[in-house]
PDB file of N, CA, C and O in Angstrom:
ATOM      1  N   MET J 253      29.996  -0.112   1.621  1.00  0.00           N
ATOM      2  CA  MET J 253      29.273  -1.143   2.299  1.00  0.00           C
ATOM      3  C   MET J 253      29.354  -0.945   3.809  1.00  0.00           C
ATOM      4  O   MET J 253      28.389  -1.205   4.502  1.00  0.00           O
ATOM      5  N   SER J 254      30.470  -0.475   4.333  1.00  0.00           N
ATOM      6  CA  SER J 254      30.574  -0.257   5.776  1.00  0.00           C
ATOM      7  C   SER J 254      29.601   0.829   6.230  1.00  0.00           C
ATOM      8  O   SER J 254      29.112   0.793   7.350  1.00  0.00           O
ATOM      9  N   TYR J 255      29.295   1.772   5.356  1.00  0.00           N
ATOM     10  CA  TYR J 255      28.309   2.816   5.668  1.00  0.00           C
ATOM     11  C   TYR J 255      26.949   2.186   5.953  1.00  0.00           C
ATOM     12  O   TYR J 255      26.274   2.557   6.910  1.00  0.00           O
ATOM     13  N   ILE J 256      26.548   1.201   5.143  1.00  0.00           N
ATOM     14  CA  ILE J 256      25.266   0.530   5.331  1.00  0.00           C
ATOM     15  C   ILE J 256      25.235  -0.189   6.666  1.00  0.00           C
ATOM     16  O   ILE J 256      24.253  -0.107   7.400  1.00  0.00           O
ATOM     17  N   LEU J 257      26.320  -0.866   6.999  1.00  0.00           N
ATOM     18  CA  LEU J 257      26.362  -1.602   8.272  1.00  0.00           C
ATOM     19  C   LEU J 257      26.271  -0.668   9.471  1.00  0.00           C
ATOM     20  O   LEU J 257      25.669  -1.009  10.478  1.00  0.00           O
ATOM     21  N   ARG J 258      26.867   0.517   9.374  1.00  0.00           N
ATOM     22  CA  ARG J 258      26.778   1.473  10.480  1.00  0.00           C
ATOM     23  C   ARG J 258      25.363   1.964  10.683  1.00  0.00           C
ATOM     24  O   ARG J 258      24.972   2.291  11.806  1.00  0.00           O
ATOM     25  N   LEU J 259      24.586   2.026   9.614  1.00  0.00           N
ATOM     26  CA  LEU J 259      23.210   2.502   9.716  1.00  0.00           C
ATOM     27  C   LEU J 259      22.278   1.482  10.381  1.00  0.00           C
ATOM     28  O   LEU J 259      21.285   1.840  10.973  1.00  0.00           O
ATOM     29  N   LEU J 260      22.620   0.250  10.249  1.00  0.00           N
ATOM     30  CA  LEU J 260      21.767  -0.795  10.807  1.00  0.00           C
ATOM     31  C   LEU J 260      21.987  -0.902  12.311  1.00  0.00           C
ATOM     32  O   LEU J 260      23.078  -0.692  12.811  1.00  0.00           O
ATOM     33  N   ASN J 261      20.932  -1.269  13.027  1.00  0.00           N
ATOM     34  CA  ASN J 261      21.112  -1.417  14.471  1.00  0.00           C
ATOM     35  C   ASN J 261      21.943  -2.653  14.769  1.00  0.00           C
ATOM     36  O   ASN J 261      22.142  -3.520  13.934  1.00  0.00           O
ATOM     37  N   LYS J 262      22.442  -2.726  15.964  1.00  0.00           N
ATOM     38  CA  LYS J 262      23.389  -3.781  16.346  1.00  0.00           C
ATOM     39  C   LYS J 262      22.807  -5.182  16.200  1.00  0.00           C
ATOM     40  O   LYS J 262      23.520  -6.115  15.873  1.00  0.00           O
ATOM     41  N   GLN J 263      21.512  -5.333  16.416  1.00  0.00           N
ATOM     42  CA  GLN J 263      20.902  -6.654  16.344  1.00  0.00           C
ATOM     43  C   GLN J 263      20.923  -7.221  14.930  1.00  0.00           C
ATOM     44  O   GLN J 263      20.955  -8.426  14.744  1.00  0.00           O
ATOM     45  N   LYS J 264      20.886  -6.363  13.947  1.00  0.00           N
ATOM     46  CA  LYS J 264      20.808  -6.830  12.567  1.00  0.00           C
ATOM     47  C   LYS J 264      22.175  -6.978  11.911  1.00  0.00           C
ATOM     48  O   LYS J 264      22.279  -7.574  10.846  1.00  0.00           O
ATOM     49  N   ARG J 265      23.212  -6.484  12.512  1.00  0.00           N
ATOM     50  CA  ARG J 265      24.536  -6.517  11.882  1.00  0.00           C
ATOM     51  C   ARG J 265      25.008  -7.934  11.573  1.00  0.00           C
ATOM     52  O   ARG J 265      25.549  -8.188  10.508  1.00  0.00           O
ATOM     53  N   PHE J 266      24.814  -8.834  12.510  1.00  0.00           N
ATOM     54  CA  PHE J 266      25.257 -10.206  12.292  1.00  0.00           C
ATOM     55  C   PHE J 266      24.517 -10.840  11.116  1.00  0.00           C
ATOM     56  O   PHE J 266      25.121 -11.479  10.262  1.00  0.00           O
ATOM     57  N   VAL J 267      23.199 -10.655  11.076  1.00  0.00           N
ATOM     58  CA  VAL J 267      22.390 -11.227  10.002  1.00  0.00           C
ATOM     59  C   VAL J 267      22.819 -10.640   8.661  1.00  0.00           C
ATOM     60  O   VAL J 267      22.964 -11.362   7.671  1.00  0.00           O
ATOM     61  N   VAL J 268      23.045  -9.341   8.619  1.00  0.00           N
ATOM     62  CA  VAL J 268      23.474  -8.693   7.385  1.00  0.00           C
ATOM     63  C   VAL J 268      24.835  -9.219   6.949  1.00  0.00           C
ATOM     64  O   VAL J 268      25.039  -9.564   5.780  1.00  0.00           O
ATOM     65  N   ALA J 269      25.769  -9.302   7.882  1.00  0.00           N
ATOM     66  CA  ALA J 269      27.110  -9.774   7.539  1.00  0.00           C
ATOM     67  C   ALA J 269      27.055 -11.207   7.020  1.00  0.00           C
ATOM     68  O   ALA J 269      27.696 -11.539   6.017  1.00  0.00           O
ATOM     69  N   LEU J 270      26.288 -12.048   7.678  1.00  0.00           N
ATOM     70  CA  LEU J 270      26.161 -13.429   7.244  1.00  0.00           C
ATOM     71  C   LEU J 270      25.517 -13.516   5.857  1.00  0.00           C
ATOM     72  O   LEU J 270      25.972 -14.274   4.997  1.00  0.00           O
ATOM     73  N   THR J 271      24.490 -12.728   5.627  1.00  0.00           N
ATOM     74  CA  THR J 271      23.832 -12.709   4.319  1.00  0.00           C
ATOM     75  C   THR J 271      24.799 -12.271   3.233  1.00  0.00           C
ATOM     76  O   THR J 271      24.852 -12.872   2.155  1.00  0.00           O
ATOM     77  N   LEU J 272      25.570 -11.243   3.519  1.00  0.00           N
ATOM     78  CA  LEU J 272      26.532 -10.760   2.532  1.00  0.00           C
ATOM     79  C   LEU J 272      27.599 -11.804   2.237  1.00  0.00           C
ATOM     80  O   LEU J 272      28.006 -11.985   1.090  1.00  0.00           O
ATOM     81  N   LEU J 273      28.040 -12.502   3.271  1.00  0.00           N
ATOM     82  CA  LEU J 273      29.050 -13.544   3.066  1.00  0.00           C
ATOM     83  C   LEU J 273      28.508 -14.725   2.267  1.00  0.00           C
ATOM     84  O   LEU J 273      29.168 -15.251   1.384  1.00  0.00           O
ATOM     85  N   LEU J 274      27.296 -15.128   2.584  1.00  0.00           N
ATOM     86  CA  LEU J 274      26.731 -16.307   1.938  1.00  0.00           C
ATOM     87  C   LEU J 274      26.203 -16.040   0.534  1.00  0.00           C
ATOM     88  O   LEU J 274      26.339 -16.863  -0.358  1.00  0.00           O
ATOM     89  N   PHE J 275      25.583 -14.882   0.341  1.00  0.00           N
ATOM     90  CA  PHE J 275      24.881 -14.644  -0.913  1.00  0.00           C
ATOM     91  C   PHE J 275      25.404 -13.471  -1.727  1.00  0.00           C
ATOM     92  O   PHE J 275      25.015 -13.287  -2.868  1.00  0.00           O
ATOM     93  N   GLY J 276      26.237 -12.651  -1.147  1.00  0.00           N
ATOM     94  CA  GLY J 276      26.762 -11.502  -1.866  1.00  0.00           C
ATOM     95  C   GLY J 276      25.863 -10.283  -1.722  1.00  0.00           C
ATOM     96  O   GLY J 276      24.700 -10.379  -1.355  1.00  0.00           O
ATOM     97  N   PHE J 277      26.430  -9.141  -2.010  1.00  0.00           N
ATOM     98  CA  PHE J 277      25.720  -7.882  -1.816  1.00  0.00           C
ATOM     99  C   PHE J 277      24.513  -7.740  -2.727  1.00  0.00           C
ATOM    100  O   PHE J 277      23.483  -7.235  -2.330  1.00  0.00           O
ATOM    101  N   SER J 278      24.604  -8.189  -3.965  1.00  0.00           N
ATOM    102  CA  SER J 278      23.492  -8.004  -4.898  1.00  0.00           C
ATOM    103  C   SER J 278      22.242  -8.742  -4.432  1.00  0.00           C
ATOM    104  O   SER J 278      21.134  -8.228  -4.551  1.00  0.00           O
ATOM    105  N   ASN J 279      22.401  -9.940  -3.875  1.00  0.00           N
ATOM    106  CA  ASN J 279      21.241 -10.664  -3.365  1.00  0.00           C
ATOM    107  C   ASN J 279      20.678 -10.005  -2.115  1.00  0.00           C
ATOM    108  O   ASN J 279      19.473 -10.015  -1.894  1.00  0.00           O
ATOM    109  N   PHE J 280      21.536  -9.439  -1.280  1.00  0.00           N
ATOM    110  CA  PHE J 280      21.071  -8.708  -0.095  1.00  0.00           C
ATOM    111  C   PHE J 280      20.229  -7.510  -0.511  1.00  0.00           C
ATOM    112  O   PHE J 280      19.140  -7.285   0.021  1.00  0.00           O
ATOM    113  N   ALA J 281      20.721  -6.754  -1.484  1.00  0.00           N
ATOM    114  CA  ALA J 281      19.979  -5.592  -1.975  1.00  0.00           C
ATOM    115  C   ALA J 281      18.658  -6.025  -2.593  1.00  0.00           C
ATOM    116  O   ALA J 281      17.628  -5.374  -2.403  1.00  0.00           O
ATOM    117  N   LEU J 282      18.655  -7.121  -3.315  1.00  0.00           N
ATOM    118  CA  LEU J 282      17.439  -7.636  -3.924  1.00  0.00           C
ATOM    119  C   LEU J 282      16.424  -8.027  -2.853  1.00  0.00           C
ATOM    120  O   LEU J 282      15.240  -7.735  -2.975  1.00  0.00           O
ATOM    121  N   ALA J 283      16.885  -8.665  -1.787  1.00  0.00           N
ATOM    122  CA  ALA J 283      15.988  -9.040  -0.702  1.00  0.00           C
ATOM    123  C   ALA J 283      15.383  -7.809  -0.045  1.00  0.00           C
ATOM    124  O   ALA J 283      14.201  -7.795   0.294  1.00  0.00           O
ATOM    125  N   GLN J 284      16.175  -6.758   0.134  1.00  0.00           N
ATOM    126  CA  GLN J 284      15.669  -5.515   0.701  1.00  0.00           C
ATOM    127  C   GLN J 284      14.590  -4.919  -0.204  1.00  0.00           C
ATOM    128  O   GLN J 284      13.555  -4.475   0.259  1.00  0.00           O
ATOM    129  N   ASN J 285      14.835  -4.898  -1.517  1.00  0.00           N
ATOM    130  CA  ASN J 285      13.863  -4.357  -2.461  1.00  0.00           C
ATOM    131  C   ASN J 285      12.576  -5.167  -2.454  1.00  0.00           C
ATOM    132  O   ASN J 285      11.495  -4.606  -2.577  1.00  0.00           O
ATOM    133  N   ASN J 286      12.692  -6.509  -2.326  1.00  0.00           N
ATOM    134  CA  ASN J 286      11.501  -7.349  -2.282  1.00  0.00           C
ATOM    135  C   ASN J 286      10.657  -7.056  -1.054  1.00  0.00           C
ATOM    136  O   ASN J 286       9.431  -7.032  -1.134  1.00  0.00           O
ATOM    137  N   SER J 287      11.292  -6.804   0.089  1.00  0.00           N
ATOM    138  CA  SER J 287      10.559  -6.456   1.307  1.00  0.00           C
ATOM    139  C   SER J 287       9.815  -5.145   1.132  1.00  0.00           C
ATOM    140  O   SER J 287       8.651  -5.029   1.517  1.00  0.00           O
ATOM    141  N   VAL J 288      10.474  -4.173   0.540  1.00  0.00           N
ATOM    142  CA  VAL J 288       9.843  -2.875   0.304  1.00  0.00           C
ATOM    143  C   VAL J 288       8.704  -3.030  -0.691  1.00  0.00           C
ATOM    144  O   VAL J 288       7.614  -2.479  -0.493  1.00  0.00           O
ATOM    145  N   LEU J 289       8.926  -3.798  -1.752  1.00  0.00           N
ATOM    146  CA  LEU J 289       7.893  -4.014  -2.759  1.00  0.00           C
ATOM    147  C   LEU J 289       6.667  -4.676  -2.146  1.00  0.00           C
ATOM    148  O   LEU J 289       5.527  -4.248  -2.393  1.00  0.00           O
ATOM    149  N   GLU J 290       6.870  -5.679  -1.314  1.00  0.00           N
ATOM    150  CA  GLU J 290       5.747  -6.350  -0.650  1.00  0.00           C
ATOM    151  C   GLU J 290       5.003  -5.377   0.267  1.00  0.00           C
ATOM    152  O   GLU J 290       3.772  -5.382   0.315  1.00  0.00           O
ATOM    153  N   ALA J 291       5.731  -4.558   0.991  1.00  0.00           N
ATOM    154  CA  ALA J 291       5.105  -3.563   1.868  1.00  0.00           C
ATOM    155  C   ALA J 291       4.314  -2.555   1.039  1.00  0.00           C
ATOM    156  O   ALA J 291       3.192  -2.182   1.413  1.00  0.00           O
ATOM    157  N   GLN J 292       4.882  -2.108  -0.072  1.00  0.00           N
ATOM    158  CA  GLN J 292       4.179  -1.158  -0.940  1.00  0.00           C
ATOM    159  C   GLN J 292       2.876  -1.765  -1.463  1.00  0.00           C
ATOM    160  O   GLN J 292       1.838  -1.105  -1.459  1.00  0.00           O
ATOM    161  N   GLN J 293       2.930  -3.010  -1.905  1.00  0.00           N
ATOM    162  CA  GLN J 293       1.727  -3.671  -2.415  1.00  0.00           C
ATOM    163  C   GLN J 293       0.674  -3.785  -1.327  1.00  0.00           C
ATOM    164  O   GLN J 293      -0.516  -3.533  -1.568  1.00  0.00           O
ATOM    165  N   PHE J 294       1.087  -4.126  -0.114  1.00  0.00           N
ATOM    166  CA  PHE J 294       0.164  -4.205   1.014  1.00  0.00           C
ATOM    167  C   PHE J 294      -0.470  -2.843   1.299  1.00  0.00           C
ATOM    168  O   PHE J 294      -1.682  -2.739   1.479  1.00  0.00           O
ATOM    169  N   LEU J 295       0.360  -1.811   1.345  1.00  0.00           N
ATOM    170  CA  LEU J 295      -0.150  -0.468   1.635  1.00  0.00           C
ATOM    171  C   LEU J 295      -1.149  -0.014   0.579  1.00  0.00           C
ATOM    172  O   LEU J 295      -2.215   0.522   0.907  1.00  0.00           O
ATOM    173  N   ILE J 296      -0.839  -0.240  -0.686  1.00  0.00           N
ATOM    174  CA  ILE J 296      -1.740   0.147  -1.772  1.00  0.00           C
ATOM    175  C   ILE J 296      -3.062  -0.602  -1.659  1.00  0.00           C
ATOM    176  O   ILE J 296      -4.144  -0.006  -1.770  1.00  0.00           O
ATOM    177  N   GLN J 297      -3.007  -1.911  -1.411  1.00  0.00           N
ATOM    178  CA  GLN J 297      -4.218  -2.728  -1.291  1.00  0.00           C
ATOM    179  C   GLN J 297      -5.080  -2.308  -0.115  1.00  0.00           C
ATOM    180  O   GLN J 297      -6.283  -2.555  -0.108  1.00  0.00           O
ATOM    181  N   ASN J 298      -4.462  -1.664   0.872  1.00  0.00           N
ATOM    182  CA  ASN J 298      -5.197  -1.245   2.062  1.00  0.00           C
ATOM    183  C   ASN J 298      -5.494   0.244   2.081  1.00  0.00           C
ATOM    184  O   ASN J 298      -5.782   0.818   3.136  1.00  0.00           O
ATOM    185  N   GLY J 299      -5.409   0.881   0.916  1.00  0.00           N
ATOM    186  CA  GLY J 299      -5.869   2.256   0.772  1.00  0.00           C
ATOM    187  C   GLY J 299      -4.863   3.344   1.076  1.00  0.00           C
ATOM    188  O   GLY J 299      -5.232   4.503   1.204  1.00  0.00           O
ATOM    189  N   TYR J 300      -3.602   3.005   1.202  1.00  0.00           N
ATOM    190  CA  TYR J 300      -2.573   4.007   1.465  1.00  0.00           C
ATOM    191  C   TYR J 300      -1.914   4.385   0.139  1.00  0.00           C
ATOM    192  O   TYR J 300      -1.247   3.568  -0.487  1.00  0.00           O
ATOM    193  N   SER J 301      -2.129   5.621  -0.268  1.00  0.00           N
ATOM    194  CA  SER J 301      -1.643   6.082  -1.564  1.00  0.00           C
ATOM    195  C   SER J 301      -0.144   6.366  -1.515  1.00  0.00           C
ATOM    196  O   SER J 301       0.336   7.107  -0.666  1.00  0.00           O
ATOM    197  N   LEU J 302       0.572   5.736  -2.448  1.00  0.00           N
ATOM    198  CA  LEU J 302       2.017   5.983  -2.516  1.00  0.00           C
ATOM    199  C   LEU J 302       2.517   5.973  -3.943  1.00  0.00           C
ATOM    200  O   LEU J 302       3.717   6.046  -4.187  1.00  0.00           O
ATOM    201  N   GLY J 303       1.625   5.872  -4.891  1.00  0.00           N
ATOM    202  CA  GLY J 303       2.042   5.806  -6.286  1.00  0.00           C
ATOM    203  C   GLY J 303       2.218   4.367  -6.707  1.00  0.00           C
ATOM    204  O   GLY J 303       1.483   3.480  -6.278  1.00  0.00           O
ATOM    205  N   THR J 304       3.213   4.114  -7.511  1.00  0.00           N
ATOM    206  CA  THR J 304       3.475   2.780  -8.044  1.00  0.00           C
ATOM    207  C   THR J 304       4.420   2.009  -7.137  1.00  0.00           C
ATOM    208  O   THR J 304       5.405   2.554  -6.649  1.00  0.00           O
ATOM    209  N   ALA J 305       4.125   0.738  -6.926  1.00  0.00           N
ATOM    210  CA  ALA J 305       5.013  -0.131  -6.149  1.00  0.00           C
ATOM    211  C   ALA J 305       6.243  -0.442  -6.997  1.00  0.00           C
ATOM    212  O   ALA J 305       6.146  -1.064  -8.043  1.00  0.00           O
ATOM    213  N   ASP J 306       7.417   0.043  -6.533  1.00  0.00           N
ATOM    214  CA  ASP J 306       8.640  -0.126  -7.316  1.00  0.00           C
ATOM    215  C   ASP J 306       9.791  -0.742  -6.518  1.00  0.00           C
ATOM    216  O   ASP J 306      10.885  -0.924  -7.034  1.00  0.00           O
ATOM    217  N   GLY J 307       9.553  -1.054  -5.248  1.00  0.00           N
ATOM    218  CA  GLY J 307      10.597  -1.661  -4.433  1.00  0.00           C
ATOM    219  C   GLY J 307      11.606  -0.680  -3.862  1.00  0.00           C
ATOM    220  O   GLY J 307      12.589  -1.082  -3.259  1.00  0.00           O
ATOM    221  N   ILE J 308      11.341   0.605  -4.028  1.00  0.00           N
ATOM    222  CA  ILE J 308      12.251   1.648  -3.536  1.00  0.00           C
ATOM    223  C   ILE J 308      11.586   2.385  -2.378  1.00  0.00           C
ATOM    224  O   ILE J 308      10.454   2.838  -2.492  1.00  0.00           O
ATOM    225  N   MET J 309      12.306   2.503  -1.260  1.00  0.00           N
ATOM    226  CA  MET J 309      11.784   3.210  -0.092  1.00  0.00           C
ATOM    227  C   MET J 309      12.001   4.704  -0.287  1.00  0.00           C
ATOM    228  O   MET J 309      12.955   5.286   0.214  1.00  0.00           O
ATOM    229  N   GLY J 310      11.100   5.309  -1.031  1.00  0.00           N
ATOM    230  CA  GLY J 310      11.183   6.735  -1.296  1.00  0.00           C
ATOM    231  C   GLY J 310      10.303   7.539  -0.348  1.00  0.00           C
ATOM    232  O   GLY J 310       9.711   7.001   0.601  1.00  0.00           O
ATOM    233  N   ARG J 311      10.204   8.829  -0.622  1.00  0.00           N
ATOM    234  CA  ARG J 311       9.446   9.757   0.219  1.00  0.00           C
ATOM    235  C   ARG J 311       7.978   9.356   0.343  1.00  0.00           C
ATOM    236  O   ARG J 311       7.413   9.360   1.430  1.00  0.00           O
ATOM    237  N   ARG J 312       7.351   8.999  -0.765  1.00  0.00           N
ATOM    238  CA  ARG J 312       5.928   8.664  -0.741  1.00  0.00           C
ATOM    239  C   ARG J 312       5.669   7.347  -0.016  1.00  0.00           C
ATOM    240  O   ARG J 312       4.679   7.215   0.707  1.00  0.00           O
ATOM    241  N   THR J 313       6.546   6.386  -0.189  1.00  0.00           N
ATOM    242  CA  THR J 313       6.402   5.113   0.526  1.00  0.00           C
ATOM    243  C   THR J 313       6.568   5.331   2.022  1.00  0.00           C
ATOM    244  O   THR J 313       5.788   4.828   2.829  1.00  0.00           O
ATOM    245  N   ARG J 314       7.575   6.110   2.402  1.00  0.00           N
ATOM    246  CA  ARG J 314       7.807   6.393   3.815  1.00  0.00           C
ATOM    247  C   ARG J 314       6.604   7.121   4.432  1.00  0.00           C
ATOM    248  O   ARG J 314       6.169   6.805   5.537  1.00  0.00           O
ATOM    249  N   SER J 315       6.029   8.065   3.705  1.00  0.00           N
ATOM    250  CA  SER J 315       4.858   8.797   4.204  1.00  0.00           C
ATOM    251  C   SER J 315       3.660   7.869   4.394  1.00  0.00           C
ATOM    252  O   SER J 315       2.947   7.959   5.401  1.00  0.00           O
ATOM    253  N   ALA J 316       3.426   6.983   3.430  1.00  0.00           N
ATOM    254  CA  ALA J 316       2.322   6.030   3.540  1.00  0.00           C
ATOM    255  C   ALA J 316       2.561   5.074   4.711  1.00  0.00           C
ATOM    256  O   ALA J 316       1.629   4.737   5.448  1.00  0.00           O
ATOM    257  N   LEU J 317       3.799   4.666   4.892  1.00  0.00           N
ATOM    258  CA  LEU J 317       4.142   3.764   5.989  1.00  0.00           C
ATOM    259  C   LEU J 317       3.920   4.446   7.341  1.00  0.00           C
ATOM    260  O   LEU J 317       3.375   3.837   8.265  1.00  0.00           O
ATOM    261  N   ILE J 318       4.283   5.697   7.450  1.00  0.00           N
ATOM    262  CA  ILE J 318       4.055   6.449   8.694  1.00  0.00           C
ATOM    263  C   ILE J 318       2.568   6.579   8.974  1.00  0.00           C
ATOM    264  O   ILE J 318       2.119   6.420  10.114  1.00  0.00           O
ATOM    265  N   LYS J 319       1.766   6.847   7.952  1.00  0.00           N
ATOM    266  CA  LYS J 319       0.319   6.943   8.139  1.00  0.00           C
ATOM    267  C   LYS J 319      -0.244   5.598   8.595  1.00  0.00           C
ATOM    268  O   LYS J 319      -1.074   5.548   9.508  1.00  0.00           O
ATOM    269  N   PHE J 320       0.219   4.506   7.992  1.00  0.00           N
ATOM    270  CA  PHE J 320      -0.209   3.167   8.410  1.00  0.00           C
ATOM    271  C   PHE J 320       0.151   2.938   9.880  1.00  0.00           C
ATOM    272  O   PHE J 320      -0.672   2.465  10.666  1.00  0.00           O
ATOM    273  N   GLN J 321       1.387   3.272  10.255  1.00  0.00           N
ATOM    274  CA  GLN J 321       1.821   3.085  11.643  1.00  0.00           C
ATOM    275  C   GLN J 321       0.964   3.919  12.589  1.00  0.00           C
ATOM    276  O   GLN J 321       0.554   3.433  13.651  1.00  0.00           O
ATOM    277  N   ARG J 322       0.682   5.153  12.223  1.00  0.00           N
ATOM    278  CA  ARG J 322      -0.141   6.042  13.052  1.00  0.00           C
ATOM    279  C   ARG J 322      -1.536   5.447  13.226  1.00  0.00           C
ATOM    280  O   ARG J 322      -2.075   5.424  14.341  1.00  0.00           O
ATOM    281  N   ASP J 323      -2.133   4.972  12.119  1.00  0.00           N
ATOM    282  CA  ASP J 323      -3.478   4.395  12.170  1.00  0.00           C
ATOM    283  C   ASP J 323      -3.542   3.149  13.038  1.00  0.00           C
ATOM    284  O   ASP J 323      -4.583   2.830  13.601  1.00  0.00           O
ATOM    285  N   ARG J 324      -2.442   2.428  13.155  1.00  0.00           N
ATOM    286  CA  ARG J 324      -2.403   1.183  13.930  1.00  0.00           C
ATOM    287  C   ARG J 324      -1.856   1.386  15.346  1.00  0.00           C
ATOM    288  O   ARG J 324      -1.741   0.438  16.103  1.00  0.00           O
ATOM    289  N   GLY J 325      -1.487   2.603  15.700  1.00  0.00           N
ATOM    290  CA  GLY J 325      -0.950   2.863  17.031  1.00  0.00           C
ATOM    291  C   GLY J 325       0.460   2.348  17.222  1.00  0.00           C
ATOM    292  O   GLY J 325       0.885   2.071  18.334  1.00  0.00           O
ATOM    293  N   ILE J 326       1.192   2.218  16.101  1.00  0.00           N
ATOM    294  CA  ILE J 326       2.581   1.749  16.137  1.00  0.00           C
ATOM    295  C   ILE J 326       3.490   2.974  16.137  1.00  0.00           C
ATOM    296  O   ILE J 326       3.159   4.000  15.539  1.00  0.00           O
ATOM    297  N   LEU J 327       4.638   2.861  16.800  1.00  0.00           N
ATOM    298  CA  LEU J 327       5.620   3.937  16.781  1.00  0.00           C
ATOM    299  C   LEU J 327       5.887   4.360  15.341  1.00  0.00           C
ATOM    300  O   LEU J 327       6.189   3.528  14.483  1.00  0.00           O
ATOM    301  N   GLU J 328       5.754   5.635  15.051  1.00  0.00           N
ATOM    302  CA  GLU J 328       5.882   6.170  13.693  1.00  0.00           C
ATOM    303  C   GLU J 328       7.351   6.321  13.300  1.00  0.00           C
ATOM    304  O   GLU J 328       7.902   7.407  13.321  1.00  0.00           O
ATOM    305  N   SER J 329       7.951   5.226  12.883  1.00  0.00           N
ATOM    306  CA  SER J 329       9.368   5.251  12.508  1.00  0.00           C
ATOM    307  C   SER J 329       9.568   5.459  11.017  1.00  0.00           C
ATOM    308  O   SER J 329      10.637   5.893  10.590  1.00  0.00           O
ATOM    309  N   GLY J 330       8.572   5.109  10.221  1.00  0.00           N
ATOM    310  CA  GLY J 330       8.726   5.192   8.771  1.00  0.00           C
ATOM    311  C   GLY J 330       9.634   4.104   8.226  1.00  0.00           C
ATOM    312  O   GLY J 330      10.100   4.172   7.105  1.00  0.00           O
ATOM    313  N   LYS J 331       9.861   3.073   9.057  1.00  0.00           N
ATOM    314  CA  LYS J 331      10.750   1.974   8.667  1.00  0.00           C
ATOM    315  C   LYS J 331       9.981   0.662   8.729  1.00  0.00           C
ATOM    316  O   LYS J 331       9.018   0.536   9.463  1.00  0.00           O
ATOM    317  N   LEU J 332      10.465  -0.318   7.989  1.00  0.00           N
ATOM    318  CA  LEU J 332       9.897  -1.663   8.047  1.00  0.00           C
ATOM    319  C   LEU J 332      10.539  -2.423   9.204  1.00  0.00           C
ATOM    320  O   LEU J 332      11.279  -3.365   9.015  1.00  0.00           O
ATOM    321  N   ASP J 333      10.223  -1.974  10.407  1.00  0.00           N
ATOM    322  CA  ASP J 333      10.797  -2.595  11.593  1.00  0.00           C
ATOM    323  C   ASP J 333       9.910  -3.744  12.090  1.00  0.00           C
ATOM    324  O   ASP J 333       8.871  -4.024  11.488  1.00  0.00           O
ATOM    325  N   GLU J 334      10.336  -4.399  13.147  1.00  0.00           N
ATOM    326  CA  GLU J 334       9.590  -5.554  13.649  1.00  0.00           C
ATOM    327  C   GLU J 334       8.172  -5.188  14.071  1.00  0.00           C
ATOM    328  O   GLU J 334       7.242  -5.955  13.841  1.00  0.00           O
ATOM    329  N   ALA J 335       7.980  -4.028  14.685  1.00  0.00           N
ATOM    330  CA  ALA J 335       6.651  -3.617  15.120  1.00  0.00           C
ATOM    331  C   ALA J 335       5.708  -3.438  13.940  1.00  0.00           C
ATOM    332  O   ALA J 335       4.518  -3.720  14.045  1.00  0.00           O
ATOM    333  N   THR J 336       6.249  -3.014  12.820  1.00  0.00           N
ATOM    334  CA  THR J 336       5.434  -2.744  11.639  1.00  0.00           C
ATOM    335  C   THR J 336       5.136  -4.031  10.873  1.00  0.00           C
ATOM    336  O   THR J 336       4.041  -4.218  10.353  1.00  0.00           O
ATOM    337  N   GLN J 337       6.090  -4.924  10.789  1.00  0.00           N
ATOM    338  CA  GLN J 337       5.909  -6.144  10.014  1.00  0.00           C
ATOM    339  C   GLN J 337       5.007  -7.066  10.773  1.00  0.00           C
ATOM    340  O   GLN J 337       4.270  -7.814  10.347  1.00  0.00           O
TER     341      GLN J 337
END
């Protein structure tokens, strides 16, 4: 779990820690999957091919997200960051 916290930027650490304390790790992971699933559904509906929406940020989802960011003039991070959402 500490590995995950190190990967997150400093601004999100507090929110993540609070979420883990209040709801537990399984609910945090579920919330992350729901965000990815919603993004996948949006990308598919808007013509970005990524296969099946499964809630997993895999290679095809990341590629579709980068193409979406490029098309919108957003920094191509391949992440569901604030600029993308």
